[in-house]
Each structure stands twice: as C-alpha cells, then as structure tokens.
Amino acid sequence: MEFVLYEQKGAVGVITISREKALNALNSTVLEELDKTLDAVNLDEVRALILTGAGEKSFVAGADIGEMSSLTKAEGEAFGKKGNDVFRKLETFPIPVIAAINGFALGGGCEIAMSCDIRICSENAVFGQPEVGLGITPGFGGTQRLARLVGAGMAKQMIYTARNIKADEAFRIGLVNAVYPAEELMPAAEKMAADIAKNAPIAVRNCKKAINEGLDVDMDAAIVIEEKLFGDCFETEDQTYGMAFFLDKNKEKVKEPFKNC
Ligand code: DAK
C-alpha cells in the first residue's frame, strides 16, 4: 500500500494514514487502501482497532482539495460514495475502532474520526468542518454525525461558521473523550484498545451493534435490538466461563483470556 500502513500488535490492529506531505489528506487512493485494509483485518485475532495519522502535525487534513477541485458533478458523487462507503464500513466494523487524533482533523478528517467508536486526541489537535468556506457542504457524514455527537446547536455553529476548535474545546463539547500530551496519545490508545480486547469479544461486538443500531430507532425498537443481542450472548463459551468464574469461590483462581471472536 502506498498511503495506508497496518500493524497488528497482539489483539490490537493499528491503521496509520500515511501521506504526510499533504497532511494525510484523503485522496481516492487513500480511501481505496483504507477499504482494502479494513477487509484484510484478521477478525479471528484482532479485537480492537486504532486509526491514526502519520507524523506529529496532522491526523487527516480533510479530503484532498487538489483532487476535488476539478471534479464534475458525477465524479464528485463517485468520490463521495467512495468516502461514505469506507466511513460506513468503519462505523459498522464488527469490532471497536478508536481514533487517535494527533493534530489536524479538518473536514473529512473530522468526519472519519466521527465514524470511529471513540475519539481521543493530542493537545495540538484541531477540529473543524471548513467546507462552507470552500463552497461545499460536509459530504462524508459531517452534518449528520457531528449533530448526533455534540448536539444540533453546536454542530450548526461549527459548520456554518467553519471555525476550527482546539483540543480543549473539542473535549468540552464531547467531540473527544480525552486529551493527552502528544507523546502519550498512542500509549493511551493502545491501553484502551488492550482493555477492550481483554473483554468477551462476542459481548463487545454485540454492545457496538446494540448502541449503533439502537440510536437509529425509537426506544421501543431499540430495546428489542438490545434484547436480541443480549440473548445472543447466552450459551457462548465466554458467557458460560465469565459467569462461572464470578460464581467460583476459589480465591486462588486466575482468569483465563476469553477465547471467542
Ligand atoms: N488537501 C490537499 N492538500 C492539503 C490539504 C488538503 N485537504 N491540507 C493540506 N494540504 C497540503 C498543502 O497543500 C501543503 O502542500 P504543499 O504546498 O507543501 O505541496 C501541505 O499539505 C502542507 O500544508 P500547509 O502548507 O497548508 O500547512 P500549514 O501548517 O500552513 O496549514 C492547515 C495546515 C491544515 C491549516 C492547512 O493545510 C489547511 O487549511 N488545509 C486544508 C484544510 C481543509 O480545508 N480541509 C477540509 C477539506 S474539505 C465529498 C465528501 C467529503 C468532502 C468533499 C466532498 N463528497 C460527498 C463529494 C470533504 C471535504 C473536505 O474535507
């Protein structure tokens, strides 16, 4: 791959968008490579993913403005579909994805981070949806995901003004869960991913599905989704073992890793 690196560290996979010269901006090749990388993740072994950008300055500085500038309407639509498909693949990926945001997360960069389950960032991170200043609307889900994450009022302010915000403000409005000094960001992401990977994989996957699918429907339907996914955990080796371990009064016992994926 030219612009996307993938490394598996035990049960954690790390995807790095690596196009530093253009601050990791998303061109068609990056989007295609991201798609292929996700397809190649070994879901029998990997239980959580981290998505980050190469270098110290930028996570992703948006969609590639050079590539987009000369698109026709039909090409713009095709480019948008390519992005939306890969963002949706990330959002619905069976295992949790943590965005480790190490600098600029603008336009498509903010949007790809919002397609991940959890966002943490470095102190130098900058977030924004600058699209209206370029004559377009956010096109990779920004109008939808930002409003769901930070509320319609704050999303509208950020999108209409195209004003960037810094890490502390992103934390204050709930766009990121935590802010770290730059050198502590990846260790924190890896620790969080490892904490997730320790838990019962079928249960974690079902939690992701229940939260995502439940948010799209009313509470009565959401509870039915939860019931189904809750029931689905029973009779799995992990559920049998996890509960038996709790009930076992032997203080000397050591918890075994969960096995199923
Ligand atoms: N695209 C292409 N190249 C970019 C880029 C981008 N988004 N951002 C930065 N670069 C390149 C710069 O052109 C420069 O290249 P060289 O001149 O060295 O060749 C290099 O990265 C370093 O950038 P700067 O020299 O500008 O670095 P600074 O530190 O001075 O500034 C900056 C950093 C991040 C503030 C600045 O680069 C900047 O404002 N970049 C643009 C940020 C931006 O506006 N991003 C949003 C893009 S719009 C769609 C769906 C989605 C989208 C579009 C359509 N459809 C449904 C069809 C998404 C749109 C967007 O994301």
Short mmCIF file of C-alpha atoms and ligand atoms in Angstrom, two decimals:
data_model
loop_
_atom_site.label_atom_id
_atom_site.label_comp_id
_atom_site.label_asym_id
_atom_site.label_seq_id
_atom_site.Cartn_x
_atom_site.Cartn_y
_atom_site.Cartn_z
CA MET A 1 0.00 0.00 0.00
CA GLU A 2 1.21 3.49 -0.79
CA PHE A 3 -0.56 5.56 1.87
CA VAL A 4 -2.02 3.23 4.49
CA LEU A 5 0.04 1.21 6.97
CA TYR A 6 -1.31 -1.63 9.06
CA GLU A 7 0.28 -3.31 12.04
CA GLN A 8 -1.15 -6.00 14.28
CA LYS A 9 0.07 -5.95 17.87
CA GLY A 10 -1.48 -8.99 19.54
CA ALA A 11 -5.22 -8.47 19.63
CA VAL A 12 -4.96 -4.79 18.56
CA GLY A 13 -4.66 -3.54 14.98
CA VAL A 14 -3.21 -0.11 14.19
CA ILE A 15 -4.11 1.61 10.91
CA THR A 16 -2.00 4.66 10.03
CA ILE A 17 -2.91 7.02 7.21
CA SER A 18 0.49 7.97 5.90
CA ARG A 19 0.52 10.78 3.37
CA GLU A 20 2.48 13.28 5.41
CA LYS A 21 3.37 15.63 2.54
CA ALA A 22 -0.32 16.50 2.19
CA LEU A 23 -1.03 16.30 5.96
CA ASN A 24 -2.63 12.87 5.37
CA ALA A 25 -5.41 14.34 3.18
CA LEU A 26 -7.80 11.73 1.80
CA ASN A 27 -7.47 11.18 -1.93
CA SER A 28 -9.09 8.32 -3.87
CA THR A 29 -6.08 6.07 -3.35
CA VAL A 30 -6.13 6.58 0.43
CA LEU A 31 -9.84 5.76 0.51
CA GLU A 32 -9.35 2.63 -1.61
CA GLU A 33 -6.42 1.49 0.53
CA LEU A 34 -8.36 2.08 3.74
CA ASP A 35 -11.17 -0.05 2.35
CA LYS A 36 -8.78 -2.88 1.47
CA THR A 37 -7.03 -2.62 4.84
CA LEU A 38 -10.31 -3.00 6.72
CA ASP A 39 -11.23 -6.01 4.57
CA ALA A 40 -7.90 -7.63 5.45
CA VAL A 41 -8.14 -7.25 9.26
CA ASN A 42 -7.99 -10.72 10.82
CA LEU A 43 -11.17 -10.71 12.87
CA ASP A 44 -10.32 -14.09 14.41
CA GLU A 45 -7.40 -12.43 16.22
CA VAL A 46 -7.96 -8.67 16.36
CA ARG A 47 -10.44 -7.33 18.93
CA ALA A 48 -9.97 -3.56 18.64
CA LEU A 49 -8.56 -1.17 16.04
CA ILE A 50 -6.78 2.18 16.35
CA LEU A 51 -6.89 4.69 13.50
CA THR A 52 -4.25 7.45 13.44
CA GLY A 53 -2.27 9.69 11.10
CA ALA A 54 1.45 9.66 10.34
CA GLY A 55 3.67 12.44 11.71
CA GLU A 56 3.23 14.91 14.53
CA LYS A 57 1.20 17.57 12.79
CA SER A 58 -1.90 16.04 11.33
CA PHE A 59 -4.41 13.24 11.77
CA VAL A 60 -6.19 13.94 8.47
CA ALA A 61 -6.43 17.48 6.99
CA GLY A 62 -9.59 16.63 5.06
CA ALA A 63 -10.45 15.32 1.65
CA ASP A 64 -7.83 16.15 -0.97
CA ILE A 65 -8.76 19.62 -2.19
CA GLY A 66 -6.45 19.35 -5.25
CA GLU A 67 -8.14 16.17 -6.41
CA MET A 68 -11.63 17.51 -5.68
CA SER A 69 -11.17 20.91 -7.31
CA SER A 70 -11.71 19.72 -10.87
CA LEU A 71 -14.38 17.07 -10.28
CA THR A 72 -17.55 17.12 -12.35
CA LYS A 73 -20.88 16.59 -10.56
CA ALA A 74 -20.80 12.87 -11.49
CA GLU A 75 -17.18 12.46 -10.37
CA GLY A 76 -17.94 14.36 -7.14
CA GLU A 77 -20.76 11.92 -6.47
CA ALA A 78 -18.49 8.93 -7.14
CA PHE A 79 -15.78 10.36 -4.86
CA GLY A 80 -18.40 11.00 -2.18
CA LYS A 81 -19.71 7.44 -2.44
CA LYS A 82 -16.19 6.01 -2.12
CA GLY A 83 -15.66 8.04 1.06
CA ASN A 84 -19.08 7.37 2.51
CA ASP A 85 -18.78 3.62 1.89
CA VAL A 86 -15.45 3.36 3.69
CA PHE A 87 -16.59 5.63 6.56
CA ARG A 88 -19.69 3.50 7.00
CA LYS A 89 -17.56 0.35 6.90
CA LEU A 90 -15.53 1.80 9.79
CA GLU A 91 -18.65 2.80 11.70
CA THR A 92 -20.24 -0.65 11.35
CA PHE A 93 -16.97 -2.58 11.62
CA PRO A 94 -17.63 -5.56 13.90
CA ILE A 95 -15.00 -4.54 16.48
CA PRO A 96 -14.48 -1.16 18.20
CA VAL A 97 -12.35 1.47 16.45
CA ILE A 98 -10.52 4.17 18.42
CA ALA A 99 -9.45 7.34 16.58
CA ALA A 100 -6.13 8.60 17.99
CA ILE A 101 -6.21 12.16 16.65
CA ASN A 102 -2.69 13.53 16.50
CA GLY A 103 -3.16 17.01 15.02
CA PHE A 104 -5.44 18.47 12.31
CA ALA A 105 -8.79 16.74 11.94
CA LEU A 106 -10.49 19.01 9.42
CA GLY A 107 -13.37 18.35 7.04
CA GLY A 108 -13.12 14.69 6.02
CA GLY A 109 -10.57 14.27 8.84
CA CYS A 110 -13.09 15.28 11.48
CA GLU A 111 -15.69 13.15 9.67
CA ILE A 112 -13.56 9.99 9.60
CA ALA A 113 -12.83 10.44 13.32
CA MET A 114 -16.57 10.68 13.96
CA SER A 115 -17.08 7.36 12.13
CA CYS A 116 -14.95 5.70 14.81
CA ASP A 117 -16.44 4.47 18.09
CA ILE A 118 -14.20 6.51 20.40
CA ARG A 119 -12.08 9.63 19.86
CA ILE A 120 -9.07 10.68 21.91
CA CYS A 121 -6.63 13.38 20.84
CA SER A 122 -3.30 15.09 21.43
CA GLU A 123 -3.07 18.62 22.88
CA ASN A 124 -2.19 20.03 19.43
CA ALA A 125 -5.31 18.60 17.76
CA VAL A 126 -7.53 20.98 15.80
CA PHE A 127 -11.06 20.11 14.68
CA GLY A 128 -13.34 21.76 12.17
CA GLN A 129 -15.69 21.48 9.24
CA PRO A 130 -14.33 24.17 6.89
CA GLU A 131 -16.38 23.05 3.87
CA VAL A 132 -18.72 26.06 3.55
CA GLY A 133 -15.61 28.20 3.08
CA LEU A 134 -14.76 26.01 0.07
CA GLY A 135 -18.23 26.25 -1.44
CA ILE A 136 -19.45 22.78 -0.43
CA THR A 137 -21.29 21.11 2.44
CA PRO A 138 -19.62 18.49 4.64
CA GLY A 139 -20.03 15.41 2.46
CA PHE A 140 -18.69 12.47 4.43
CA GLY A 141 -21.44 12.44 7.04
CA GLY A 142 -20.38 15.62 8.90
CA THR A 143 -23.82 17.22 9.01
CA GLN A 144 -25.24 14.01 10.47
CA ARG A 145 -22.58 12.62 12.81
CA LEU A 146 -21.47 15.97 14.32
CA ALA A 147 -25.06 16.88 15.23
CA ARG A 148 -25.57 13.46 16.84
CA LEU A 149 -22.33 13.72 18.82
CA VAL A 150 -22.31 17.30 20.09
CA GLY A 151 -25.94 18.36 19.59
CA ALA A 152 -27.54 20.30 16.75
CA GLY A 153 -26.77 23.79 18.12
CA MET A 154 -23.02 23.28 18.50
CA ALA A 155 -22.79 21.34 15.21
CA LYS A 156 -24.60 24.12 13.36
CA GLN A 157 -22.27 26.74 14.87
CA MET A 158 -19.16 24.80 13.84
CA ILE A 159 -20.46 24.02 10.34
CA TYR A 160 -21.98 27.43 9.49
CA THR A 161 -19.00 29.43 10.81
CA ALA A 162 -16.35 26.97 9.50
CA ARG A 163 -14.38 27.95 12.62
CA ASN A 164 -11.80 25.46 13.86
CA ILE A 165 -11.72 24.45 17.52
CA LYS A 166 -8.80 23.27 19.64
CA ALA A 167 -8.47 20.08 21.66
CA ASP A 168 -9.73 21.57 24.95
CA GLU A 169 -12.91 22.85 23.31
CA ALA A 170 -13.42 19.54 21.49
CA PHE A 171 -13.20 17.86 24.90
CA ARG A 172 -15.60 20.36 26.49
CA ILE A 173 -18.31 19.77 23.85
CA GLY A 174 -17.90 15.98 23.91
CA LEU A 175 -16.31 15.55 20.50
CA VAL A 176 -13.36 13.73 22.10
CA ASN A 177 -13.27 11.65 25.28
CA ALA A 178 -9.80 12.70 26.45
CA VAL A 179 -6.81 14.90 25.57
CA TYR A 180 -3.18 13.79 26.06
CA PRO A 181 0.29 15.28 25.58
CA ALA A 182 1.35 14.19 22.08
CA GLU A 183 3.79 11.52 23.24
CA GLU A 184 1.16 9.93 25.49
CA LEU A 185 -1.56 9.64 22.84
CA MET A 186 -0.62 6.31 21.21
CA PRO A 187 0.21 4.60 24.52
CA ALA A 188 -3.20 5.72 25.82
CA ALA A 189 -4.94 4.47 22.67
CA GLU A 190 -3.11 1.14 22.91
CA LYS A 191 -4.00 0.78 26.58
CA MET A 192 -7.66 1.48 25.88
CA ALA A 193 -7.64 -0.98 22.96
CA ALA A 194 -5.98 -3.61 25.15
CA ASP A 195 -8.60 -3.03 27.88
CA ILE A 196 -11.33 -3.62 25.29
CA ALA A 197 -9.53 -6.67 23.90
CA LYS A 198 -9.48 -8.30 27.35
CA ASN A 199 -13.26 -8.48 27.49
CA ALA A 200 -15.52 -11.12 25.97
CA PRO A 201 -15.34 -10.47 22.20
CA ILE A 202 -18.86 -11.55 21.30
CA ALA A 203 -20.28 -9.34 24.07
CA VAL A 204 -18.16 -6.34 22.97
CA ARG A 205 -19.24 -6.75 19.34
CA ASN A 206 -22.87 -7.06 20.37
CA CYS A 207 -22.58 -3.88 22.51
CA LYS A 208 -21.29 -1.96 19.47
CA LYS A 209 -24.15 -3.26 17.34
CA ALA A 210 -26.75 -2.53 20.03
CA ILE A 211 -25.57 1.06 20.58
CA ASN A 212 -25.23 1.88 16.87
CA GLU A 213 -28.45 0.25 15.73
CA GLY A 214 -30.41 1.41 18.77
CA LEU A 215 -29.51 5.06 18.17
CA ASP A 216 -31.20 4.91 14.75
CA VAL A 217 -34.62 3.87 16.03
CA ASP A 218 -37.12 4.79 18.77
CA MET A 219 -36.70 3.43 22.32
CA ASP A 220 -39.25 0.60 21.95
CA ALA A 221 -37.47 -0.74 18.88
CA ALA A 222 -34.06 -0.06 20.47
CA ILE A 223 -34.89 -2.20 23.49
CA VAL A 224 -35.88 -5.07 21.18
CA ILE A 225 -32.49 -4.77 19.45
CA GLU A 226 -30.78 -4.89 22.85
CA GLU A 227 -32.83 -7.92 23.96
CA LYS A 228 -31.86 -9.87 20.87
CA LEU A 229 -28.16 -9.09 21.21
CA PHE A 230 -28.25 -9.78 24.97
CA GLY A 231 -29.86 -13.18 24.37
CA ASP A 232 -27.32 -13.89 21.66
CA CYS A 233 -24.50 -13.90 24.26
CA PHE A 234 -26.00 -16.83 26.20
CA GLU A 235 -24.66 -20.35 25.72
CA THR A 236 -21.42 -18.88 24.33
CA GLU A 237 -18.25 -20.22 25.90
CA ASP A 238 -17.41 -16.69 27.05
CA GLN A 239 -20.71 -16.18 28.89
CA THR A 240 -20.53 -19.62 30.50
CA TYR A 241 -16.93 -19.10 31.56
CA GLY A 242 -17.34 -15.42 32.63
CA MET A 243 -20.27 -16.17 34.94
CA ALA A 244 -18.82 -19.44 36.28
CA PHE A 245 -15.59 -17.58 37.11
CA PHE A 246 -17.53 -14.98 39.12
CA LEU A 247 -19.50 -17.65 40.97
CA ASP A 248 -16.45 -19.80 41.77
CA LYS A 249 -15.46 -19.03 45.39
CA ASN A 250 -11.90 -20.34 45.00
CA LYS A 251 -9.75 -17.24 45.72
CA GLU A 252 -6.65 -18.77 44.07
CA LYS A 253 -8.19 -18.98 40.61
CA VAL A 254 -6.72 -16.94 37.73
CA LYS A 255 -8.97 -15.57 35.00
CA GLU A 256 -8.26 -17.11 31.58
CA PRO A 257 -8.42 -14.91 28.46
CA PHE A 258 -11.73 -15.03 26.59
CA LYS A 259 -11.43 -17.19 23.50
CA ASN A 260 -14.23 -16.50 21.06
CA CYS A 261 -14.26 -13.97 18.25
N1 DAK B 1 -5.97 18.58 0.52
C1 DAK B 1 -4.83 18.59 -0.20
N2 DAK B 1 -3.64 19.03 0.25
C2 DAK B 1 -3.62 19.51 1.50
C3 DAK B 1 -4.75 19.54 2.33
C4 DAK B 1 -5.99 19.04 1.80
N3 DAK B 1 -7.14 18.99 2.50
N4 DAK B 1 -4.40 20.08 3.51
C5 DAK B 1 -3.09 20.37 3.44
N5 DAK B 1 -2.62 20.02 2.23
C6 DAK B 1 -1.24 20.17 1.74
C7 DAK B 1 -0.92 21.63 1.41
O1 DAK B 1 -1.38 21.96 0.13
C8 DAK B 1 0.59 21.62 1.50
O2 DAK B 1 1.09 21.03 0.32
P1 DAK B 1 2.43 21.67 -0.41
O3 DAK B 1 2.09 23.07 -0.67
O4 DAK B 1 3.52 21.51 0.64
O5 DAK B 1 2.60 20.80 -1.61
C9 DAK B 1 0.86 20.64 2.64
O6 DAK B 1 -0.32 19.84 2.78
C10 DAK B 1 1.10 21.33 3.96
O7 DAK B 1 0.02 22.22 4.18
P2 DAK B 1 0.21 23.77 4.57
O8 DAK B 1 1.47 24.29 3.97
O9 DAK B 1 -1.06 24.47 4.25
O10 DAK B 1 0.43 23.64 6.14
P3 DAK B 1 0.05 24.71 7.24
O11 DAK B 1 0.62 24.22 8.51
O12 DAK B 1 0.40 26.10 6.79
O13 DAK B 1 -1.55 24.65 7.36
C11 DAK B 1 -3.70 23.54 7.51
C12 DAK B 1 -2.17 23.47 7.82
C13 DAK B 1 -4.30 22.16 7.86
C14 DAK B 1 -4.34 24.60 8.39
C15 DAK B 1 -3.91 23.88 6.02
O14 DAK B 1 -3.14 22.97 5.25
C16 DAK B 1 -5.32 23.76 5.59
O15 DAK B 1 -6.15 24.64 5.86
N6 DAK B 1 -5.64 22.68 4.86
C17 DAK B 1 -6.94 22.47 4.31
C18 DAK B 1 -7.88 22.04 5.37
C19 DAK B 1 -9.28 21.90 4.84
O16 DAK B 1 -9.91 22.85 4.38
N7 DAK B 1 -9.75 20.68 4.90
C20 DAK B 1 -11.11 20.36 4.52
C21 DAK B 1 -11.09 19.92 3.12
S1 DAK B 1 -12.73 19.78 2.51
C22 DAK B 1 -17.50 14.96 -0.57
C23 DAK B 1 -17.38 14.41 0.66
C24 DAK B 1 -16.48 14.96 1.55
C25 DAK B 1 -15.72 16.02 1.23
C26 DAK B 1 -15.84 16.53 -0.01
C27 DAK B 1 -16.71 16.01 -0.91
N8 DAK B 1 -18.49 14.45 -1.48
C28 DAK B 1 -19.64 13.78 -0.96
C29 DAK B 1 -18.30 14.61 -2.86
C30 DAK B 1 -14.81 16.55 2.20
C31 DAK B 1 -14.32 17.78 2.07
C32 DAK B 1 -13.20 18.22 2.86
O17 DAK B 1 -12.63 17.53 3.66
#
